[in-house]
Amino acid sequence: MVHRIEAPSPDDAASVGRMQLTAWLQTYPNEEAGVDETWIREQRGSAVTTEGIAQRREFIDEVARHPERLFCRVVRSGAEITGVLCGRRDEPVTLGPMYLLNEAQGQGIGGQLMGEFFLWADGAPVHLWVTEYNGRAIRFYERHRFQLTGERELWRGRLPNVRMARDLVPHLGTA
């Protein structure tokens, strides 16, 4: 299947919400952490509600108005959105969210998304949060020169996250 990476349009808001909820359901269930489908739907189900879609549409509009400050790309497989990577130019630059559905993983798409993000970040230090038991994501970020910082958080009292950081990279150094 051919995948295209492009900036989202406001009309993509509902599709992005459905994709993100599906990605959560594919990625985060963990009996030990008490994270199951019911909990995920309680915490992230708003992604597919009218209000959640409106908020995402607003964010996509904001990205288009302020590309120097905000970044967002979606992955399309035909008409379906199968991934997303967004970021924000804070101090340091923040990466997230980043999600790829299972069927889009392992094909180099994540690396392509990261390449576009790093060009936008222009070598600035980047931080992100990743779920502690998502070993595949942690290994992916480590391949892109992120390191665990030792910072931890328990998102909404249940989801154990760890901070990763990528230091300043010489201008246009995206390797």
XYZ file of C-alpha atoms in Angstrom:
175
model
C 0.000 0.000 0.000
C 1.259 3.471 -0.865
C 1.435 5.940 1.999
C 1.537 9.705 1.595
C 2.685 12.156 4.256
C 1.036 15.563 4.097
C -0.324 18.425 6.127
C -3.850 17.729 7.397
C -6.846 19.789 6.332
C -9.615 20.794 8.752
C -11.823 18.170 7.051
C -9.422 15.488 8.364
C -10.290 16.220 12.012
C -12.790 13.347 12.408
C -10.526 10.835 10.631
C -7.544 11.806 12.763
C -9.659 11.382 15.913
C -10.799 7.889 14.851
C -7.228 6.913 13.954
C -5.882 8.139 17.308
C -8.520 6.226 19.267
C -7.779 3.081 17.227
C -4.044 3.545 17.834
C -4.664 3.815 21.590
C -6.777 0.649 21.521
C -4.030 -1.163 19.579
C -1.145 0.090 21.706
C -2.012 0.734 25.333
C -4.071 -2.102 26.852
C -2.037 -3.439 29.771
C -3.551 -5.533 32.527
C -0.777 -4.760 35.017
C -1.312 -0.984 34.602
C -5.094 -1.378 34.730
C -5.419 0.010 31.210
C -8.171 -1.757 29.288
C -10.519 -0.868 26.434
C -13.097 0.635 28.810
C -10.512 2.911 30.464
C -9.092 3.953 27.082
C -12.550 4.819 25.775
C -13.273 6.806 28.958
C -10.014 8.763 28.651
C -9.651 9.126 24.868
C -13.162 8.563 23.524
C -13.633 12.320 23.267
C -11.393 12.157 20.179
C -14.422 11.009 18.193
C -17.078 13.256 19.748
C -18.385 16.427 18.143
C -16.476 18.517 20.685
C -13.239 16.563 20.221
C -13.472 16.839 16.433
C -14.119 20.592 16.706
C -11.029 21.001 18.933
C -8.892 19.031 16.483
C -10.227 21.092 13.561
C -9.277 24.237 15.488
C -5.771 22.863 16.088
C -5.352 22.023 12.378
C -6.436 25.574 11.493
C -3.921 26.925 14.025
C -1.124 24.812 12.489
C -1.894 26.294 9.068
C -1.828 29.848 10.508
C 1.379 29.347 12.536
C 3.658 26.803 10.814
C 6.683 28.414 12.459
C 5.282 27.453 15.875
C 3.201 24.312 15.203
C 3.827 21.186 13.125
C 1.426 18.464 12.034
C 1.522 15.784 9.339
C -0.818 12.892 8.637
C -0.115 9.624 6.864
C -2.665 8.605 4.239
C -3.130 5.137 2.878
C -5.603 5.720 0.064
C -8.372 7.793 1.640
C -7.685 6.490 5.159
C -5.503 8.277 7.695
C -3.148 5.731 9.258
C -0.804 7.995 11.200
C -0.090 11.424 12.617
C 2.846 13.350 14.044
C 2.458 16.803 15.565
C 4.751 19.079 17.494
C 5.098 22.462 19.087
C 7.976 24.925 19.171
C 8.332 25.442 22.898
C 11.567 25.522 24.837
C 12.507 22.785 24.070
C 10.534 21.671 21.005
C 7.847 19.143 21.961
C 7.103 16.115 19.792
C 3.662 14.616 20.112
C 1.345 13.148 19.490
C 2.845 10.551 17.169
C 0.787 7.508 16.232
C 0.888 4.946 13.449
C -1.728 2.239 13.169
C -0.322 -1.294 13.314
C -0.745 -1.794 9.556
C 1.410 1.273 8.833
C 4.286 0.275 11.127
C 7.518 -1.380 10.030
C 7.552 0.235 6.573
C 9.799 3.240 7.190
C 6.883 5.679 7.467
C 7.725 6.639 11.048
C 11.274 7.475 9.993
C 9.967 9.629 7.142
C 7.669 11.480 9.556
C 10.570 12.042 11.943
C 12.706 13.347 9.080
C 10.090 15.977 8.219
C 9.678 16.867 11.888
C 13.427 17.246 12.433
C 13.715 19.525 9.393
C 10.964 21.693 10.888
C 12.626 21.623 14.345
C 15.847 22.826 12.669
C 18.231 21.120 15.086
C 16.576 22.371 18.291
C 16.465 20.095 21.357
C 13.300 17.973 21.356
C 11.413 16.327 24.246
C 8.565 13.835 24.234
C 6.616 11.561 26.563
C 6.245 7.857 25.752
C 4.414 5.110 27.606
C 6.889 3.135 29.686
C 5.703 -0.289 28.504
C 5.655 0.700 24.807
C 9.051 -0.828 24.091
C 8.629 -0.623 20.330
C 8.131 3.168 20.489
C 11.033 3.620 22.912
C 13.370 1.671 20.595
C 12.123 3.755 17.631
C 12.887 7.008 19.439
C 16.292 5.708 20.566
C 17.147 4.994 16.906
C 16.416 8.696 16.312
C 18.887 9.755 19.041
C 16.431 10.280 21.883
C 17.495 9.214 25.365
C 15.503 8.518 28.503
C 15.807 11.431 30.954
C 14.658 9.660 34.119
C 11.520 11.834 34.377
C 8.291 9.913 34.886
C 4.599 10.719 35.103
C 1.470 8.702 35.713
C -1.002 10.061 33.157
C -4.500 10.261 34.626
C -3.423 8.071 37.522
C -2.777 4.988 35.428
C -0.657 5.270 32.277
C 3.075 5.222 33.176
C 5.006 7.597 30.914
C 8.688 8.416 30.672
C 10.355 11.482 29.192
C 12.823 11.211 26.327
C 15.023 13.992 24.962
C 17.108 14.636 21.889
C 19.788 17.267 22.362
C 20.672 20.136 20.081
C 21.769 18.833 16.707
C 24.074 20.837 14.433
C 22.084 22.749 11.798
C 20.079 20.399 9.581
C 21.627 17.372 11.257
C 18.661 14.992 11.176
C 20.484 11.680 11.272
